[in-house]
């Protein structure tokens, strides 16, 4: 197996020059063995984000590999497995209010890139994300960077190179010159397609090209979604494999603006919502937790859970919930006391009504009170007082007497004898009009205030023939 085989069998989203440089830098087997001794068992453990002004700065430098290996160790690239871990940590950290991807990469392996681009795109729903082209943001690196809310590029940054690359090495002549004959044995018509022991056939080329076209189309569709543009515009204006410099990338639609790293940092800060605050979570595993630190284990991963019940909320905020409960109990006690007072007053008034009006009238009064009707409502619907037969007869007699006097042409009864004096009934009518009372009430008042006028009215009224009903 050749040392360059790590580049074969993988489809790359990387600038061709960067791929060639990697191949040229491959060390000899002897020096590679020595380097392997220095290779860390976990080369990802020290990789983390830097926090500045509430913004998590995540570097994406060098060639992008799917996971850490001797090759990422040799070339100083960035494993996608690390980026996934660090981005997730930044999203879970309550001190992080926005994310800045500091990108200087020619691209890398396609495998894993699309998934991480989706993660960046979905992260925008939680926290603002800005991508900064700090030198180069090409191919797979742009696949990732385009998923940010905003893309800021240096004026000299190289951006774009949207395309897919696959390299095939034909070692057949080299092997023949060395006297080596390689025989490929496979099961499955296309299992050995593109192997390096023989020249690339037209059929093999067509198969590989179809694979590249499929991934290329996915690249275009993802960039169109990320940038909010039509896929046709991406294909015609951005995705012919070219690299665009600074303002050209902005004019083409690959980026939003040119600027420095600090400009990109400021853009991230500006996107932070003004009302952002801490989130509170509940841990299924361990119960009450501090704000933003509630986790539980699920498939070996920590999981945040929002409190959904009163008991869970009480575990997160025991003092607050205790105070709320106390206030509720105090309010209930106050309501009970008030209800008791109302009941006592109700009973007292009914007892007085029974003594004064009797059981029957008091019972009717209680029935009205129990309906809950207000005084205003009762005033609007109450029936007119029912007059007794005696009251009706007296009113009828008075009316007939007055009518008879008027028909006889006599002076109004109650005239004081002098032509200029007002008669009793005239004074009554004036009093009723002035005081807005009934004539009966006015007669009582006038009779009390003017007894002589009242006596004159009675004398004249009694001197006329009496009318008897029936």
mmCIF file of C-alpha atoms in Angstrom, residues 7-232:
data_model
loop_
_atom_site.group_PDB
_atom_site.id
_atom_site.type_symbol
_atom_site.label_atom_id
_atom_site.label_comp_id
_atom_site.label_asym_id
_atom_site.label_seq_id
_atom_site.Cartn_x
_atom_site.Cartn_y
_atom_site.Cartn_z
ATOM 1 C CA UNK A 7 -5.944 10.649 -0.427
ATOM 2 C CA UNK A 8 -7.562 8.001 -2.600
ATOM 3 C CA UNK A 9 -11.032 6.640 -1.941
ATOM 4 C CA UNK A 10 -11.994 9.978 -0.406
ATOM 5 C CA UNK A 11 -13.781 12.789 -2.196
ATOM 6 C CA UNK A 12 -12.328 16.185 -1.384
ATOM 7 C CA UNK A 13 -13.713 19.674 -1.257
ATOM 8 C CA UNK A 14 -10.301 21.342 -1.406
ATOM 9 C CA UNK A 15 -8.278 23.566 -3.684
ATOM 10 C CA UNK A 16 -6.213 21.476 -6.107
ATOM 11 C CA UNK A 17 -3.015 23.268 -5.146
ATOM 12 C CA UNK A 18 -3.555 22.447 -1.483
ATOM 13 C CA UNK A 19 -4.033 18.772 -2.293
ATOM 14 C CA UNK A 20 -0.828 18.680 -4.343
ATOM 15 C CA UNK A 21 1.072 20.410 -1.536
ATOM 16 C CA UNK A 22 -0.120 17.779 0.915
ATOM 17 C CA UNK A 23 1.056 14.968 -1.311
ATOM 18 C CA UNK A 24 4.457 16.572 -1.786
ATOM 19 C CA UNK A 25 4.914 16.949 1.960
ATOM 20 C CA UNK A 26 4.361 13.275 2.757
ATOM 21 C CA UNK A 27 7.512 12.122 4.616
ATOM 22 C CA UNK A 28 9.463 8.974 3.954
ATOM 23 C CA UNK A 29 8.327 5.773 5.715
ATOM 24 C CA UNK A 30 11.309 6.039 8.063
ATOM 25 C CA UNK A 31 10.590 9.587 9.188
ATOM 26 C CA UNK A 32 6.860 8.797 9.342
ATOM 27 C CA UNK A 33 7.575 6.010 11.803
ATOM 28 C CA UNK A 34 9.506 8.440 13.991
ATOM 29 C CA UNK A 35 6.684 10.984 13.853
ATOM 30 C CA UNK A 36 4.148 8.363 14.823
ATOM 31 C CA UNK A 37 5.893 8.010 18.149
ATOM 32 C CA UNK A 38 5.177 11.684 18.855
ATOM 33 C CA UNK A 39 1.562 11.450 17.764
ATOM 34 C CA UNK A 40 -0.817 11.955 20.679
ATOM 35 C CA UNK A 41 -3.372 9.330 21.541
ATOM 36 C CA UNK A 42 -5.960 12.117 21.771
ATOM 37 C CA UNK A 43 -4.838 15.048 19.627
ATOM 38 C CA UNK A 44 -8.194 16.799 20.173
ATOM 39 C CA UNK A 45 -8.192 17.159 23.939
ATOM 40 C CA UNK A 46 -6.604 20.638 24.096
ATOM 41 C CA UNK A 47 -8.795 22.184 21.368
ATOM 42 C CA UNK A 48 -11.371 24.645 22.684
ATOM 43 C CA UNK A 49 -12.977 27.993 21.924
ATOM 44 C CA UNK A 50 -11.874 31.383 23.241
ATOM 45 C CA UNK A 51 -14.496 33.652 24.834
ATOM 46 C CA UNK A 52 -14.354 37.388 24.160
ATOM 47 C CA UNK A 53 -17.155 39.913 24.802
ATOM 48 C CA UNK A 54 -19.633 37.055 25.080
ATOM 49 C CA UNK A 55 -18.543 35.650 21.708
ATOM 50 C CA UNK A 56 -17.065 32.154 21.397
ATOM 51 C CA UNK A 57 -14.247 32.270 18.831
ATOM 52 C CA UNK A 58 -13.764 28.886 17.155
ATOM 53 C CA UNK A 59 -10.722 28.556 14.858
ATOM 54 C CA UNK A 60 -11.029 26.496 11.663
ATOM 55 C CA UNK A 61 -7.470 26.346 10.364
ATOM 56 C CA UNK A 62 -5.708 24.259 7.745
ATOM 57 C CA UNK A 63 -7.013 21.184 5.967
ATOM 58 C CA UNK A 64 -10.325 19.874 7.263
ATOM 59 C CA UNK A 65 -10.332 16.172 8.182
ATOM 60 C CA UNK A 66 -13.275 14.123 9.354
ATOM 61 C CA UNK A 67 -11.466 13.108 12.541
ATOM 62 C CA UNK A 68 -8.082 13.461 14.205
ATOM 63 C CA UNK A 69 -5.309 11.241 12.793
ATOM 64 C CA UNK A 70 -1.610 11.181 11.988
ATOM 65 C CA UNK A 71 -2.454 13.288 8.923
ATOM 66 C CA UNK A 72 -4.138 16.107 10.894
ATOM 67 C CA UNK A 73 -1.146 15.927 13.228
ATOM 68 C CA UNK A 74 1.259 16.249 10.270
ATOM 69 C CA UNK A 75 -0.551 19.021 8.417
ATOM 70 C CA UNK A 76 -1.991 20.943 11.347
ATOM 71 C CA UNK A 77 -5.568 20.714 10.048
ATOM 72 C CA UNK A 78 -8.849 20.783 11.944
ATOM 73 C CA UNK A 79 -10.836 17.574 12.546
ATOM 74 C CA UNK A 80 -14.610 17.891 12.117
ATOM 75 C CA UNK A 81 -15.065 15.690 15.176
ATOM 76 C CA UNK A 82 -13.377 18.452 17.204
ATOM 77 C CA UNK A 83 -15.450 21.221 15.610
ATOM 78 C CA UNK A 84 -18.644 19.337 16.422
ATOM 79 C CA UNK A 85 -17.640 19.002 20.062
ATOM 80 C CA UNK A 86 -16.511 22.614 20.463
ATOM 81 C CA UNK A 87 -19.539 24.115 18.712
ATOM 82 C CA UNK A 88 -21.889 22.028 20.858
ATOM 83 C CA UNK A 89 -20.060 23.167 23.989
ATOM 84 C CA UNK A 90 -20.387 26.810 22.941
ATOM 85 C CA UNK A 91 -24.125 26.388 22.343
ATOM 86 C CA UNK A 92 -24.557 24.840 25.795
ATOM 87 C CA UNK A 93 -22.481 27.472 27.599
ATOM 88 C CA UNK A 94 -24.653 30.245 29.087
ATOM 89 C CA UNK A 95 -21.716 32.662 29.027
ATOM 90 C CA UNK A 96 -21.607 32.373 25.228
ATOM 91 C CA UNK A 97 -24.072 34.716 23.528
ATOM 92 C CA UNK A 98 -22.768 34.491 19.940
ATOM 93 C CA UNK A 99 -20.300 32.417 17.889
ATOM 94 C CA UNK A 100 -17.514 33.501 15.532
ATOM 95 C CA UNK A 101 -15.962 30.947 13.170
ATOM 96 C CA UNK A 102 -12.414 32.179 12.466
ATOM 97 C CA UNK A 103 -11.699 30.363 9.188
ATOM 98 C CA UNK A 104 -8.399 30.056 7.334
ATOM 99 C CA UNK A 105 -8.705 26.819 5.379
ATOM 100 C CA UNK A 106 -8.443 25.638 1.754
ATOM 101 C CA UNK A 107 -11.081 22.995 2.458
ATOM 102 C CA UNK A 108 -10.758 19.287 3.082
ATOM 103 C CA UNK A 109 -12.638 16.013 3.102
ATOM 104 C CA UNK A 110 -16.259 16.115 2.023
ATOM 105 C CA UNK A 111 -17.255 13.345 4.411
ATOM 106 C CA UNK A 112 -18.651 15.008 7.532
ATOM 107 C CA UNK A 113 -18.572 18.529 6.069
ATOM 108 C CA UNK A 114 -22.221 18.652 5.041
ATOM 109 C CA UNK A 115 -23.341 17.430 8.476
ATOM 110 C CA UNK A 116 -21.269 20.080 10.244
ATOM 111 C CA UNK A 117 -22.604 22.768 7.894
ATOM 112 C CA UNK A 118 -26.109 21.715 8.930
ATOM 113 C CA UNK A 119 -25.090 21.971 12.589
ATOM 114 C CA UNK A 120 -23.841 25.540 12.066
ATOM 115 C CA UNK A 121 -27.033 26.443 10.203
ATOM 116 C CA UNK A 122 -29.273 25.062 12.965
ATOM 117 C CA UNK A 123 -27.100 26.762 15.632
ATOM 118 C CA UNK A 124 -28.395 30.106 14.319
ATOM 119 C CA UNK A 125 -31.734 29.334 15.971
ATOM 120 C CA UNK A 126 -30.014 29.340 19.376
ATOM 121 C CA UNK A 127 -27.259 31.941 19.051
ATOM 122 C CA UNK A 128 -26.001 34.285 16.316
ATOM 123 C CA UNK A 129 -23.172 32.888 14.167
ATOM 124 C CA UNK A 130 -20.667 34.908 12.121
ATOM 125 C CA UNK A 131 -17.986 33.425 9.802
ATOM 126 C CA UNK A 132 -14.786 35.334 9.120
ATOM 127 C CA UNK A 133 -12.513 34.533 6.147
ATOM 128 C CA UNK A 134 -9.167 35.112 7.823
ATOM 129 C CA UNK A 135 -7.059 34.400 4.743
ATOM 130 C CA UNK A 136 -8.844 31.568 2.938
ATOM 131 C CA UNK A 137 -12.385 30.173 3.052
ATOM 132 C CA UNK A 138 -12.448 27.778 0.133
ATOM 133 C CA UNK A 139 -14.326 24.679 -0.926
ATOM 134 C CA UNK A 140 -15.316 22.594 2.141
ATOM 135 C CA UNK A 141 -14.365 25.526 4.390
ATOM 136 C CA UNK A 142 -16.850 27.718 2.505
ATOM 137 C CA UNK A 143 -19.411 24.901 2.699
ATOM 138 C CA UNK A 144 -19.155 25.412 6.463
ATOM 139 C CA UNK A 145 -18.736 29.197 6.589
ATOM 140 C CA UNK A 146 -21.691 29.919 4.313
ATOM 141 C CA UNK A 147 -24.007 28.462 6.989
ATOM 142 C CA UNK A 148 -23.392 31.446 9.316
ATOM 143 C CA UNK A 149 -25.818 34.359 9.764
ATOM 144 C CA UNK A 150 -23.190 36.694 8.295
ATOM 145 C CA UNK A 151 -19.978 36.135 6.330
ATOM 146 C CA UNK A 152 -17.221 38.758 6.686
ATOM 147 C CA UNK A 153 -14.050 38.459 4.579
ATOM 148 C CA UNK A 154 -10.678 40.163 4.576
ATOM 149 C CA UNK A 155 -10.086 42.412 1.571
ATOM 150 C CA UNK A 156 -7.401 39.969 0.378
ATOM 151 C CA UNK A 157 -9.164 36.761 1.471
ATOM 152 C CA UNK A 158 -9.627 33.943 -1.043
ATOM 153 C CA UNK A 159 -13.232 32.784 -0.974
ATOM 154 C CA UNK A 160 -15.237 30.242 -2.915
ATOM 155 C CA UNK A 161 -13.659 27.449 -4.963
ATOM 156 C CA UNK A 162 -17.021 25.704 -4.887
ATOM 157 C CA UNK A 163 -16.411 22.325 -6.466
ATOM 158 C CA UNK A 164 -15.464 18.701 -5.808
ATOM 159 C CA UNK A 165 -12.064 17.035 -6.386
ATOM 160 C CA UNK A 166 -11.027 13.403 -6.798
ATOM 161 C CA UNK A 167 -7.504 12.313 -7.710
ATOM 162 C CA UNK A 168 -6.629 9.022 -9.432
ATOM 163 C CA UNK A 169 -3.042 7.758 -9.618
ATOM 164 C CA UNK A 170 -2.188 5.214 -12.341
ATOM 165 C CA UNK A 171 0.794 3.207 -11.043
ATOM 166 C CA UNK A 172 0.632 0.515 -13.723
ATOM 167 C CA UNK A 173 3.636 1.762 -15.783
ATOM 168 C CA UNK A 174 5.681 2.454 -12.664
ATOM 169 C CA UNK A 175 4.992 -1.045 -11.375
ATOM 170 C CA UNK A 176 5.845 -2.540 -14.782
ATOM 171 C CA UNK A 177 9.166 -0.735 -14.868
ATOM 172 C CA UNK A 178 9.924 -2.315 -11.504
ATOM 173 C CA UNK A 179 8.861 -5.693 -12.806
ATOM 174 C CA UNK A 180 5.736 -5.757 -10.675
ATOM 175 C CA UNK A 181 2.468 -7.035 -12.047
ATOM 176 C CA UNK A 182 -0.609 -6.286 -9.902
ATOM 177 C CA UNK A 183 -3.667 -8.478 -10.368
ATOM 178 C CA UNK A 184 -6.948 -7.060 -9.060
ATOM 179 C CA UNK A 185 -9.505 -9.675 -7.990
ATOM 180 C CA UNK A 186 -12.956 -8.430 -6.996
ATOM 181 C CA UNK A 187 -16.578 -9.500 -6.682
ATOM 182 C CA UNK A 188 -19.106 -6.988 -7.915
ATOM 183 C CA UNK A 189 -18.909 -5.305 -11.299
ATOM 184 C CA UNK A 190 -17.775 -1.935 -9.988
ATOM 185 C CA UNK A 191 -15.995 -2.981 -6.805
ATOM 186 C CA UNK A 192 -12.514 -2.229 -8.158
ATOM 187 C CA UNK A 193 -13.488 0.749 -10.265
ATOM 188 C CA UNK A 194 -10.780 3.419 -10.252
ATOM 189 C CA UNK A 195 -8.052 1.230 -8.751
ATOM 190 C CA UNK A 196 -4.495 2.505 -9.273
ATOM 191 C CA UNK A 197 -3.069 -0.723 -10.692
ATOM 192 C CA UNK A 198 -4.440 0.045 -14.141
ATOM 193 C CA UNK A 199 -5.295 3.064 -16.284
ATOM 194 C CA UNK A 200 -8.656 4.721 -15.613
ATOM 195 C CA UNK A 201 -11.191 3.403 -18.131
ATOM 196 C CA UNK A 202 -13.936 5.542 -19.669
ATOM 197 C CA UNK A 203 -16.555 3.560 -17.780
ATOM 198 C CA UNK A 204 -14.760 4.018 -14.460
ATOM 199 C CA UNK A 205 -14.351 7.719 -15.148
ATOM 200 C CA UNK A 206 -18.060 8.098 -15.887
ATOM 201 C CA UNK A 207 -18.989 6.346 -12.635
ATOM 202 C CA UNK A 208 -16.672 8.514 -10.568
ATOM 203 C CA UNK A 209 -17.857 11.651 -12.367
ATOM 204 C CA UNK A 210 -21.484 10.794 -11.527
ATOM 205 C CA UNK A 211 -20.536 10.541 -7.848
ATOM 206 C CA UNK A 212 -18.791 13.885 -7.968
ATOM 207 C CA UNK A 213 -21.744 15.529 -9.743
ATOM 208 C CA UNK A 214 -24.123 14.295 -7.065
ATOM 209 C CA UNK A 215 -22.010 15.743 -4.258
ATOM 210 C CA UNK A 216 -21.433 18.928 -6.282
ATOM 211 C CA UNK A 217 -25.205 19.427 -6.588
ATOM 212 C CA UNK A 218 -25.600 18.902 -2.840
ATOM 213 C CA UNK A 219 -22.859 21.496 -2.249
ATOM 214 C CA UNK A 220 -24.709 24.005 -4.443
ATOM 215 C CA UNK A 221 -28.092 23.366 -2.793
ATOM 216 C CA UNK A 222 -26.588 23.760 0.674
ATOM 217 C CA UNK A 223 -24.883 27.057 -0.207
ATOM 218 C CA UNK A 224 -28.165 28.315 -1.728
ATOM 219 C CA UNK A 225 -30.021 27.479 1.479
ATOM 220 C CA UNK A 226 -27.325 28.960 3.686
ATOM 221 C CA UNK A 227 -27.100 32.215 1.744
ATOM 222 C CA UNK A 228 -30.822 32.490 1.046
ATOM 223 C CA UNK A 229 -30.457 32.576 -2.751
ATOM 224 C CA UNK A 230 -31.612 30.496 -5.693
ATOM 225 C CA UNK A 231 -29.583 27.369 -6.492
ATOM 226 C CA UNK A 232 -29.437 28.460 -10.127
#
